[in-house]
Amino acid sequence: MEGISIIKWGNRYIDSYSYGAEVVIDKKETKFASPMMPVGAKIKTWNSIGNYSKNRISPLLPLLAANQYYEIGLYLEEAEQNHLQATIEFYDKFNNKIGMEYFENLKLVFKYPEEAASYKISLINQRHDVIVFYFLLIMNSSFKEKYELLINKKIGILELASHKIDESNEKLEIVINYLLRETSVIPLSNDKENRLCLFVNRGEDDFLKFLMNVLKYMKNGTKEVFISQGQNFEFLSRPYQLLPNILSSLFPSHNILSNIQSQESGQNDREIRKYVYIAQQMQQRISDVSN
């Protein structure tokens, strides 16, 4: 796996604790509640192999390379009453368990064993009221040298920004990905020094927050911005399709380039003007507060 994998709960119950459990799954998050379940019981397990011919289930976890270092994090809504543990188990080609590691604060850096043919990750109950689960994230540790990962769980936006993005960058590339599927595997490159990858987990309701997130990267020294479509971009709502037009109106002196095609129409023009006006008002408020 050369990149970043973002895995949701999954629309399946075979790998989840089900006795008296209440599970609500949607695109944004999954809510799980079974306060009476035993301590040490597995709430949810994600697998790297599946048996499609038997139960029509494909694996949610990506394949990993032997002897490579990876970082894993489970991202949930923080709640003092919830106490959870997580483990990763490794199996050889004969499905014999060859190792296991425990997460610390639901995060782990590990080396994938040379003998491993598959693995599984489990979220384990210690005590909980209601769990709000957002996603599980896996990335090659080498990318941490090039990229900084910022996660805003509440508005469903992940930012993966090159460490070298600063006010001295004249060019900026923005790649927009929509986390539509249960598993999203996004390839990354180590040779991009001015790339910002944005991962959107929600729709139109949070576009304005998404826009304000983008604006903070429009530094004074930036002269050229290229906006490109990432995975599943075509399924995002109209405001995301109009982002190049909105940025062109907000920054007329910048060269805004894009491979996103949007048709000219009166409705689009009105929507562009609406978001430009709101963004300008919000930027003015931020400026007034900081001064």
PDB file of C-alpha atoms in Angstrom:
ATOM      1  CA  MET A   1       0.000   0.000   0.000  1.00  0.00           C
ATOM      2  CA  GLU A   2       1.667   3.218  -1.177  1.00  0.00           C
ATOM      3  CA  GLY A   3      -0.587   5.953   0.105  1.00  0.00           C
ATOM      4  CA  ILE A   4      -3.304   6.488   2.651  1.00  0.00           C
ATOM      5  CA  SER A   5      -6.294   4.230   3.341  1.00  0.00           C
ATOM      6  CA  ILE A   6      -9.426   5.506   5.049  1.00  0.00           C
ATOM      7  CA  ILE A   7     -11.804   2.789   6.198  1.00  0.00           C
ATOM      8  CA  LYS A   8     -15.317   3.301   7.519  1.00  0.00           C
ATOM      9  CA  TRP A   9     -17.321   0.993   9.776  1.00  0.00           C
ATOM     10  CA  GLY A  10     -18.757  -0.851   6.797  1.00  0.00           C
ATOM     11  CA  ASN A  11     -22.332  -1.756   5.927  1.00  0.00           C
ATOM     12  CA  ARG A  12     -22.116  -5.245   7.356  1.00  0.00           C
ATOM     13  CA  TYR A  13     -22.974  -6.777  10.700  1.00  0.00           C
ATOM     14  CA  ILE A  14     -21.148 -10.102  10.508  1.00  0.00           C
ATOM     15  CA  ASP A  15     -17.976  -8.600  12.030  1.00  0.00           C
ATOM     16  CA  SER A  16     -19.762  -6.522  14.699  1.00  0.00           C
ATOM     17  CA  TYR A  17     -21.002  -7.372  18.186  1.00  0.00           C
ATOM     18  CA  SER A  18     -24.754  -7.835  17.792  1.00  0.00           C
ATOM     19  CA  TYR A  19     -26.234  -9.110  21.074  1.00  0.00           C
ATOM     20  CA  GLY A  20     -28.486  -6.304  22.263  1.00  0.00           C
ATOM     21  CA  ALA A  21     -26.443  -3.765  20.309  1.00  0.00           C
ATOM     22  CA  GLU A  22     -27.887  -0.701  18.620  1.00  0.00           C
ATOM     23  CA  VAL A  23     -25.972   0.236  15.470  1.00  0.00           C
ATOM     24  CA  VAL A  24     -26.788   3.216  13.243  1.00  0.00           C
ATOM     25  CA  ILE A  25     -24.672   3.519  10.088  1.00  0.00           C
ATOM     26  CA  ASP A  26     -24.656   6.487   7.723  1.00  0.00           C
ATOM     27  CA  LYS A  27     -22.152   8.190   5.406  1.00  0.00           C
ATOM     28  CA  LYS A  28     -20.835  10.547   8.067  1.00  0.00           C
ATOM     29  CA  GLU A  29     -20.409   8.294  11.084  1.00  0.00           C
ATOM     30  CA  THR A  30     -21.504   5.126  12.831  1.00  0.00           C
ATOM     31  CA  LYS A  31     -23.124   5.064  16.261  1.00  0.00           C
ATOM     32  CA  PHE A  32     -22.777   1.908  18.336  1.00  0.00           C
ATOM     33  CA  ALA A  33     -24.307   1.262  21.755  1.00  0.00           C
ATOM     34  CA  SER A  34     -24.330  -1.897  23.847  1.00  0.00           C
ATOM     35  CA  PRO A  35     -23.534  -0.754  27.410  1.00  0.00           C
ATOM     36  CA  MET A  36     -24.127  -4.211  28.887  1.00  0.00           C
ATOM     37  CA  MET A  37     -21.652  -6.053  26.649  1.00  0.00           C
ATOM     38  CA  PRO A  38     -18.834  -7.919  28.442  1.00  0.00           C
ATOM     39  CA  VAL A  39     -15.455  -6.330  29.082  1.00  0.00           C
ATOM     40  CA  GLY A  40     -12.947  -7.594  26.523  1.00  0.00           C
ATOM     41  CA  ALA A  41     -15.560  -8.404  23.878  1.00  0.00           C
ATOM     42  CA  LYS A  42     -14.818  -7.294  20.319  1.00  0.00           C
ATOM     43  CA  ILE A  43     -17.089  -4.471  19.207  1.00  0.00           C
ATOM     44  CA  LYS A  44     -15.957  -4.491  15.587  1.00  0.00           C
ATOM     45  CA  THR A  45     -13.335  -6.309  13.506  1.00  0.00           C
ATOM     46  CA  TRP A  46     -11.921  -5.259  10.130  1.00  0.00           C
ATOM     47  CA  ASN A  47     -10.227  -7.910   7.955  1.00  0.00           C
ATOM     48  CA  SER A  48      -7.718  -7.818   5.111  1.00  0.00           C
ATOM     49  CA  ILE A  49      -9.136 -11.000   3.575  1.00  0.00           C
ATOM     50  CA  GLY A  50     -12.713 -12.058   2.923  1.00  0.00           C
ATOM     51  CA  ASN A  51     -14.675 -15.010   1.618  1.00  0.00           C
ATOM     52  CA  TYR A  52     -16.754 -13.560  -1.185  1.00  0.00           C
ATOM     53  CA  SER A  53     -17.949 -16.936  -2.493  1.00  0.00           C
ATOM     54  CA  LYS A  54     -19.256 -17.890   0.961  1.00  0.00           C
ATOM     55  CA  ASN A  55     -20.790 -14.712   2.385  1.00  0.00           C
ATOM     56  CA  ARG A  56     -20.408 -12.096  -0.395  1.00  0.00           C
ATOM     57  CA  ILE A  57     -18.047 -10.014   1.745  1.00  0.00           C
ATOM     58  CA  SER A  58     -14.964  -8.269   0.379  1.00  0.00           C
ATOM     59  CA  PRO A  59     -12.129  -7.227   2.709  1.00  0.00           C
ATOM     60  CA  LEU A  60     -12.160  -3.678   4.058  1.00  0.00           C
ATOM     61  CA  LEU A  61      -8.458  -3.465   4.941  1.00  0.00           C
ATOM     62  CA  PRO A  62      -5.772  -2.850   2.280  1.00  0.00           C
ATOM     63  CA  LEU A  63      -2.902  -5.194   1.523  1.00  0.00           C
ATOM     64  CA  LEU A  64       0.334  -4.218   3.262  1.00  0.00           C
ATOM     65  CA  ALA A  65       3.953  -4.811   2.260  1.00  0.00           C
ATOM     66  CA  ALA A  66       6.261  -6.998   4.338  1.00  0.00           C
ATOM     67  CA  ASN A  67       8.872  -5.256   6.500  1.00  0.00           C
ATOM     68  CA  GLN A  68       7.307  -1.825   5.935  1.00  0.00           C
ATOM     69  CA  TYR A  69       6.361   0.515   8.784  1.00  0.00           C
ATOM     70  CA  TYR A  70       2.779   1.764   8.991  1.00  0.00           C
ATOM     71  CA  GLU A  71       0.732   4.022  11.216  1.00  0.00           C
ATOM     72  CA  ILE A  72      -2.852   3.232  12.196  1.00  0.00           C
ATOM     73  CA  GLY A  73      -5.380   5.384  13.996  1.00  0.00           C
ATOM     74  CA  LEU A  74      -9.018   4.841  14.945  1.00  0.00           C
ATOM     75  CA  TYR A  75     -10.908   8.130  15.059  1.00  0.00           C
ATOM     76  CA  LEU A  76     -13.965   8.399  17.283  1.00  0.00           C
ATOM     77  CA  GLU A  77     -15.870  11.126  19.044  1.00  0.00           C
ATOM     78  CA  GLU A  78     -14.158  11.716  22.361  1.00  0.00           C
ATOM     79  CA  ALA A  79     -16.229  10.772  25.407  1.00  0.00           C
ATOM     80  CA  GLU A  80     -14.964  10.431  28.970  1.00  0.00           C
ATOM     81  CA  GLN A  81     -17.328   7.554  29.719  1.00  0.00           C
ATOM     82  CA  ASN A  82     -15.932   5.434  26.867  1.00  0.00           C
ATOM     83  CA  HIS A  83     -12.893   3.249  27.534  1.00  0.00           C
ATOM     84  CA  LEU A  84     -11.804   1.235  24.518  1.00  0.00           C
ATOM     85  CA  GLN A  85      -8.850  -0.844  23.376  1.00  0.00           C
ATOM     86  CA  ALA A  86      -7.702  -1.910  19.919  1.00  0.00           C
ATOM     87  CA  THR A  87      -5.489  -4.702  18.633  1.00  0.00           C
ATOM     88  CA  ILE A  88      -3.945  -5.829  15.367  1.00  0.00           C
ATOM     89  CA  GLU A  89      -3.415  -9.555  14.738  1.00  0.00           C
ATOM     90  CA  PHE A  90      -1.175 -11.051  12.054  1.00  0.00           C
ATOM     91  CA  TYR A  91      -1.727 -14.397  10.283  1.00  0.00           C
ATOM     92  CA  ASP A  92       0.456 -16.492   7.992  1.00  0.00           C
ATOM     93  CA  LYS A  93      -0.630 -18.109   4.725  1.00  0.00           C
ATOM     94  CA  PHE A  94      -2.051 -21.077   6.652  1.00  0.00           C
ATOM     95  CA  ASN A  95      -4.188 -18.692   8.734  1.00  0.00           C
ATOM     96  CA  ASN A  96      -2.110 -19.358  11.839  1.00  0.00           C
ATOM     97  CA  LYS A  97      -1.822 -16.396  14.194  1.00  0.00           C
ATOM     98  CA  ILE A  98       1.813 -15.255  14.283  1.00  0.00           C
ATOM     99  CA  GLY A  99       1.627 -12.055  16.297  1.00  0.00           C
ATOM    100  CA  MET A 100      -0.475  -9.350  17.922  1.00  0.00           C
ATOM    101  CA  GLU A 101       0.082  -5.754  19.038  1.00  0.00           C
ATOM    102  CA  TYR A 102      -1.962  -3.446  21.256  1.00  0.00           C
ATOM    103  CA  PHE A 103      -2.771   0.135  20.334  1.00  0.00           C
ATOM    104  CA  GLU A 104      -1.997   3.042  22.648  1.00  0.00           C
ATOM    105  CA  ASN A 105      -4.778   5.651  22.715  1.00  0.00           C
ATOM    106  CA  LEU A 106      -6.223   3.908  19.637  1.00  0.00           C
ATOM    107  CA  LYS A 107      -3.039   4.598  17.627  1.00  0.00           C
ATOM    108  CA  LEU A 108      -0.150   2.347  16.621  1.00  0.00           C
ATOM    109  CA  VAL A 109       3.093   2.380  14.632  1.00  0.00           C
ATOM    110  CA  PHE A 110       4.133  -1.118  13.586  1.00  0.00           C
ATOM    111  CA  LYS A 111       6.259  -3.130  11.182  1.00  0.00           C
ATOM    112  CA  TYR A 112       4.320  -5.569   9.019  1.00  0.00           C
ATOM    113  CA  PRO A 113       5.843  -9.050   9.569  1.00  0.00           C
ATOM    114  CA  GLU A 114       7.594 -10.735   6.675  1.00  0.00           C
ATOM    115  CA  GLU A 115       5.655 -13.979   7.274  1.00  0.00           C
ATOM    116  CA  ALA A 116       2.254 -12.278   7.434  1.00  0.00           C
ATOM    117  CA  ALA A 117      -0.281 -13.036   4.706  1.00  0.00           C
ATOM    118  CA  SER A 118      -3.222 -11.228   6.322  1.00  0.00           C
ATOM    119  CA  TYR A 119      -4.194  -9.193   9.356  1.00  0.00           C
ATOM    120  CA  LYS A 120      -7.220  -7.977  11.266  1.00  0.00           C
ATOM    121  CA  ILE A 121      -7.902  -4.950  13.458  1.00  0.00           C
ATOM    122  CA  SER A 122     -10.360  -5.123  16.352  1.00  0.00           C
ATOM    123  CA  LEU A 123     -11.992  -2.476  18.523  1.00  0.00           C
ATOM    124  CA  ILE A 124     -12.463  -3.940  22.015  1.00  0.00           C
ATOM    125  CA  ASN A 125     -14.842  -2.923  24.775  1.00  0.00           C
ATOM    126  CA  GLN A 126     -13.660  -1.912  28.226  1.00  0.00           C
ATOM    127  CA  ARG A 127     -16.632   0.277  29.077  1.00  0.00           C
ATOM    128  CA  HIS A 128     -18.794   2.547  26.942  1.00  0.00           C
ATOM    129  CA  ASP A 129     -22.075   4.409  26.693  1.00  0.00           C
ATOM    130  CA  VAL A 130     -22.410   5.373  23.015  1.00  0.00           C
ATOM    131  CA  ILE A 131     -19.540   5.142  20.516  1.00  0.00           C
ATOM    132  CA  VAL A 132     -19.490   7.544  17.575  1.00  0.00           C
ATOM    133  CA  PHE A 133     -17.021   6.118  15.061  1.00  0.00           C
ATOM    134  CA  TYR A 134     -15.716   8.160  12.120  1.00  0.00           C
ATOM    135  CA  PHE A 135     -13.034   6.107  10.373  1.00  0.00           C
ATOM    136  CA  LEU A 136      -9.896   4.013  10.622  1.00  0.00           C
ATOM    137  CA  LEU A 137      -6.801   5.394   8.905  1.00  0.00           C
ATOM    138  CA  ILE A 138      -3.703   3.528   7.699  1.00  0.00           C
ATOM    139  CA  MET A 139      -0.688   5.144   6.054  1.00  0.00           C
ATOM    140  CA  ASN A 140       2.913   4.270   5.322  1.00  0.00           C
ATOM    141  CA  SER A 141       5.133   5.852   7.974  1.00  0.00           C
ATOM    142  CA  SER A 142       7.491   7.227   5.320  1.00  0.00           C
ATOM    143  CA  PHE A 143       4.850   9.724   4.206  1.00  0.00           C
ATOM    144  CA  LYS A 144       4.939  11.445   7.600  1.00  0.00           C
ATOM    145  CA  GLU A 145       8.302  12.878   6.546  1.00  0.00           C
ATOM    146  CA  LYS A 146       6.637  14.645   3.607  1.00  0.00           C
ATOM    147  CA  TYR A 147       3.075  15.265   4.762  1.00  0.00           C
ATOM    148  CA  GLU A 148       1.288  16.602   7.805  1.00  0.00           C
ATOM    149  CA  LEU A 149      -2.066  15.034   8.627  1.00  0.00           C
ATOM    150  CA  LEU A 150      -4.774  17.253  10.132  1.00  0.00           C
ATOM    151  CA  ILE A 151      -8.173  15.833  10.979  1.00  0.00           C
ATOM    152  CA  ASN A 152     -11.356  17.745  11.727  1.00  0.00           C
ATOM    153  CA  LYS A 153     -13.679  14.929  12.752  1.00  0.00           C
ATOM    154  CA  LYS A 154     -16.726  17.076  13.439  1.00  0.00           C
ATOM    155  CA  ILE A 155     -16.978  18.490   9.926  1.00  0.00           C
ATOM    156  CA  GLY A 156     -15.619  15.391   8.218  1.00  0.00           C
ATOM    157  CA  ILE A 157     -12.532  16.911   6.577  1.00  0.00           C
ATOM    158  CA  LEU A 158      -9.039  15.439   6.501  1.00  0.00           C
ATOM    159  CA  GLU A 159      -6.106  17.516   5.317  1.00  0.00           C
ATOM    160  CA  LEU A 160      -2.881  15.960   4.098  1.00  0.00           C
ATOM    161  CA  ALA A 161      -0.527  18.848   3.416  1.00  0.00           C
ATOM    162  CA  SER A 162       3.069  18.804   2.227  1.00  0.00           C
ATOM    163  CA  HIS A 163       5.377  20.027   4.979  1.00  0.00           C
ATOM    164  CA  LYS A 164       6.880  22.538   2.537  1.00  0.00           C
ATOM    165  CA  ILE A 165       3.618  24.429   1.996  1.00  0.00           C
ATOM    166  CA  ASP A 166       4.255  27.889   3.421  1.00  0.00           C
ATOM    167  CA  GLU A 167       4.081  31.535   2.398  1.00  0.00           C
ATOM    168  CA  SER A 168       7.077  31.139   0.082  1.00  0.00           C
ATOM    169  CA  ASN A 169       5.214  28.733  -2.234  1.00  0.00           C
ATOM    170  CA  GLU A 170       4.199  30.413  -5.469  1.00  0.00           C
ATOM    171  CA  LYS A 171       2.285  27.332  -6.619  1.00  0.00           C
ATOM    172  CA  LEU A 172      -0.221  25.167  -4.780  1.00  0.00           C
ATOM    173  CA  GLU A 173      -1.967  21.994  -5.942  1.00  0.00           C
ATOM    174  CA  ILE A 174      -5.257  21.065  -4.256  1.00  0.00           C
ATOM    175  CA  VAL A 175      -6.657  17.547  -4.754  1.00  0.00           C
ATOM    176  CA  ILE A 176     -10.229  16.947  -3.552  1.00  0.00           C
ATOM    177  CA  ASN A 177     -11.307  13.395  -2.672  1.00  0.00           C
ATOM    178  CA  TYR A 178     -14.777  12.291  -1.581  1.00  0.00           C
ATOM    179  CA  LEU A 179     -14.832   9.488   1.005  1.00  0.00           C
ATOM    180  CA  LEU A 180     -17.888   7.869  -0.504  1.00  0.00           C
ATOM    181  CA  ARG A 181     -16.991   4.194  -0.233  1.00  0.00           C
ATOM    182  CA  GLU A 182     -16.380   1.896   2.724  1.00  0.00           C
ATOM    183  CA  THR A 183     -12.668   1.844   1.888  1.00  0.00           C
ATOM    184  CA  SER A 184     -10.835   4.652   0.095  1.00  0.00           C
ATOM    185  CA  VAL A 185      -7.216   4.042  -0.925  1.00  0.00           C
ATOM    186  CA  ILE A 186      -5.571   7.270  -2.077  1.00  0.00           C
ATOM    187  CA  PRO A 187      -2.132   7.029  -3.735  1.00  0.00           C
ATOM    188  CA  LEU A 188       0.439   9.583  -2.612  1.00  0.00           C
ATOM    189  CA  SER A 189       3.691  10.776  -4.097  1.00  0.00           C
ATOM    190  CA  ASN A 190       6.854  11.685  -2.231  1.00  0.00           C
ATOM    191  CA  ASP A 191       7.956  14.124  -4.937  1.00  0.00           C
ATOM    192  CA  LYS A 192       5.128  16.648  -4.458  1.00  0.00           C
ATOM    193  CA  GLU A 193       6.309  19.598  -2.378  1.00  0.00           C
ATOM    194  CA  ASN A 194       3.273  21.851  -2.769  1.00  0.00           C
ATOM    195  CA  ARG A 195       0.338  19.442  -2.672  1.00  0.00           C
ATOM    196  CA  LEU A 196      -2.691  19.667  -0.404  1.00  0.00           C
ATOM    197  CA  CYS A 197      -4.946  16.595  -0.388  1.00  0.00           C
ATOM    198  CA  LEU A 198      -8.407  17.172   1.041  1.00  0.00           C
ATOM    199  CA  PHE A 199     -10.709  14.303   1.971  1.00  0.00           C
ATOM    200  CA  VAL A 200     -14.383  15.183   2.287  1.00  0.00           C
ATOM    201  CA  ASN A 201     -16.607  12.863   4.303  1.00  0.00           C
ATOM    202  CA  ARG A 202     -19.789  14.904   4.085  1.00  0.00           C
ATOM    203  CA  GLY A 203     -21.828  16.724   1.512  1.00  0.00           C
ATOM    204  CA  GLU A 204     -23.186  20.171   0.771  1.00  0.00           C
ATOM    205  CA  ASP A 205     -24.047  21.019   4.394  1.00  0.00           C
ATOM    206  CA  ASP A 206     -20.375  21.448   5.277  1.00  0.00           C
ATOM    207  CA  PHE A 207     -19.142  23.105   2.084  1.00  0.00           C
ATOM    208  CA  LEU A 208     -18.701  26.515   3.693  1.00  0.00           C
ATOM    209  CA  LYS A 209     -16.492  25.021   6.410  1.00  0.00           C
ATOM    210  CA  PHE A 210     -14.604  23.197   3.677  1.00  0.00           C
ATOM    211  CA  LEU A 211     -14.142  26.476   1.779  1.00  0.00           C
ATOM    212  CA  MET A 212     -12.781  28.272   4.847  1.00  0.00           C
ATOM    213  CA  ASN A 213     -10.374  25.367   5.304  1.00  0.00           C
ATOM    214  CA  VAL A 214      -9.078  25.888   1.765  1.00  0.00           C
ATOM    215  CA  LEU A 215      -8.713  29.652   2.197  1.00  0.00           C
ATOM    216  CA  LYS A 216      -6.210  29.303   5.030  1.00  0.00           C
ATOM    217  CA  TYR A 217      -3.765  27.803   2.507  1.00  0.00           C
ATOM    218  CA  MET A 218      -4.090  30.720   0.080  1.00  0.00           C
ATOM    219  CA  LYS A 219      -0.921  32.401   1.315  1.00  0.00           C
ATOM    220  CA  ASN A 220       0.223  35.873   0.342  1.00  0.00           C
ATOM    221  CA  GLY A 221       3.005  34.488  -1.822  1.00  0.00           C
ATOM    222  CA  THR A 222       0.790  32.044  -3.723  1.00  0.00           C
ATOM    223  CA  LYS A 223       0.309  33.076  -7.342  1.00  0.00           C
ATOM    224  CA  GLU A 224      -0.937  29.902  -9.012  1.00  0.00           C
ATOM    225  CA  VAL A 225      -3.388  27.301  -7.704  1.00  0.00           C
ATOM    226  CA  PHE A 226      -4.301  24.100  -9.517  1.00  0.00           C
ATOM    227  CA  ILE A 227      -7.452  22.329  -8.300  1.00  0.00           C
ATOM    228  CA  SER A 228      -7.864  18.729  -9.400  1.00  0.00           C
ATOM    229  CA  GLN A 229     -10.425  15.985  -8.998  1.00  0.00           C
ATOM    230  CA  GLY A 230      -9.545  13.141  -6.684  1.00  0.00           C
ATOM    231  CA  GLN A 231     -11.440   9.925  -6.046  1.00  0.00           C
ATOM    232  CA  ASN A 232     -15.245  10.077  -6.368  1.00  0.00           C
ATOM    233  CA  PHE A 233     -15.161  13.850  -6.883  1.00  0.00           C
ATOM    234  CA  GLU A 234     -17.935  13.609  -9.474  1.00  0.00           C
ATOM    235  CA  PHE A 235     -20.376  12.564  -6.736  1.00  0.00           C
ATOM    236  CA  LEU A 236     -19.872  15.727  -4.688  1.00  0.00           C
ATOM    237  CA  SER A 237     -22.581  18.403  -4.741  1.00  0.00           C
ATOM    238  CA  ARG A 238     -22.540  21.497  -6.962  1.00  0.00           C
ATOM    239  CA  PRO A 239     -20.664  23.891  -4.617  1.00  0.00           C
ATOM    240  CA  TYR A 240     -17.554  21.689  -4.775  1.00  0.00           C
ATOM    241  CA  GLN A 241     -17.759  21.695  -8.578  1.00  0.00           C
ATOM    242  CA  LEU A 242     -17.795  25.503  -8.456  1.00  0.00           C
ATOM    243  CA  LEU A 243     -14.747  25.849  -6.186  1.00  0.00           C
ATOM    244  CA  PRO A 244     -12.402  27.103  -8.980  1.00  0.00           C
ATOM    245  CA  ASN A 245     -14.914  29.832  -9.896  1.00  0.00           C
ATOM    246  CA  ILE A 246     -15.362  30.825  -6.252  1.00  0.00           C
ATOM    247  CA  LEU A 247     -11.607  31.084  -5.667  1.00  0.00           C
ATOM    248  CA  SER A 248     -11.162  33.063  -8.902  1.00  0.00           C
ATOM    249  CA  SER A 249     -13.689  35.609  -7.628  1.00  0.00           C
ATOM    250  CA  LEU A 250     -12.104  35.775  -4.180  1.00  0.00           C
ATOM    251  CA  PHE A 251      -8.543  36.043  -5.533  1.00  0.00           C
ATOM    252  CA  PRO A 252      -8.673  37.820  -8.921  1.00  0.00           C
ATOM    253  CA  SER A 253      -4.889  38.322  -8.960  1.00  0.00           C
ATOM    254  CA  HIS A 254      -4.224  34.579  -8.636  1.00  0.00           C
ATOM    255  CA  ASN A 255      -3.993  32.191 -11.558  1.00  0.00           C
ATOM    256  CA  ILE A 256      -6.633  29.571 -10.676  1.00  0.00           C
ATOM    257  CA  LEU A 257      -6.353  26.467 -12.865  1.00  0.00           C
ATOM    258  CA  SER A 258      -8.440  23.308 -12.727  1.00  0.00           C
ATOM    259  CA  ASN A 259      -9.490  20.140 -14.522  1.00  0.00           C
ATOM    260  CA  ILE A 260     -12.999  20.549 -13.073  1.00  0.00           C
ATOM    261  CA  GLN A 261     -15.584  21.363 -15.722  1.00  0.00           C
ATOM    262  CA  SER A 262     -18.625  23.417 -14.706  1.00  0.00           C
ATOM    263  CA  GLN A 263     -21.275  24.748 -17.063  1.00  0.00           C
ATOM    264  CA  GLU A 264     -22.156  28.419 -17.077  1.00  0.00           C
ATOM    265  CA  SER A 265     -25.681  29.103 -15.883  1.00  0.00           C
ATOM    266  CA  GLY A 266     -27.616  31.693 -13.954  1.00  0.00           C
ATOM    267  CA  GLN A 267     -28.024  29.293 -11.039  1.00  0.00           C
ATOM    268  CA  ASN A 268     -24.284  28.633 -10.876  1.00  0.00           C
ATOM    269  CA  ASP A 269     -23.541  32.365 -10.998  1.00  0.00           C
ATOM    270  CA  ARG A 270     -25.898  33.014  -8.098  1.00  0.00           C
ATOM    271  CA  GLU A 271     -24.335  30.211  -6.075  1.00  0.00           C
ATOM    272  CA  ILE A 272     -20.822  31.509  -6.755  1.00  0.00           C
ATOM    273  CA  ARG A 273     -21.791  35.023  -5.654  1.00  0.00           C
ATOM    274  CA  LYS A 274     -23.447  33.628  -2.511  1.00  0.00           C
ATOM    275  CA  TYR A 275     -20.370  31.747  -1.338  1.00  0.00           C
ATOM    276  CA  VAL A 276     -18.012  34.575  -2.289  1.00  0.00           C
ATOM    277  CA  TYR A 277     -20.075  37.008  -0.210  1.00  0.00           C
ATOM    278  CA  ILE A 278     -20.290  34.672   2.804  1.00  0.00           C
ATOM    279  CA  ALA A 279     -16.565  33.869   2.662  1.00  0.00           C
ATOM    280  CA  GLN A 280     -15.661  37.562   2.486  1.00  0.00           C
ATOM    281  CA  GLN A 281     -17.871  38.311   5.488  1.00  0.00           C
ATOM    282  CA  MET A 282     -16.346  35.475   7.506  1.00  0.00           C
ATOM    283  CA  GLN A 283     -12.805  36.526   6.594  1.00  0.00           C
ATOM    284  CA  GLN A 284     -13.613  40.070   7.686  1.00  0.00           C
ATOM    285  CA  ARG A 285     -14.903  38.831  11.046  1.00  0.00           C
ATOM    286  CA  ILE A 286     -11.755  36.761  11.559  1.00  0.00           C
ATOM    287  CA  SER A 287      -9.640  39.801  10.714  1.00  0.00           C
ATOM    288  CA  ASP A 288     -11.607  42.025  13.115  1.00  0.00           C
ATOM    289  CA  VAL A 289     -11.209  39.527  15.962  1.00  0.00           C
ATOM    290  CA  SER A 290      -7.464  39.102  15.380  1.00  0.00           C
ATOM    291  CA  ASN A 291      -6.971  42.874  15.354  1.00  0.00           C
TER     292      ASN A 291
END
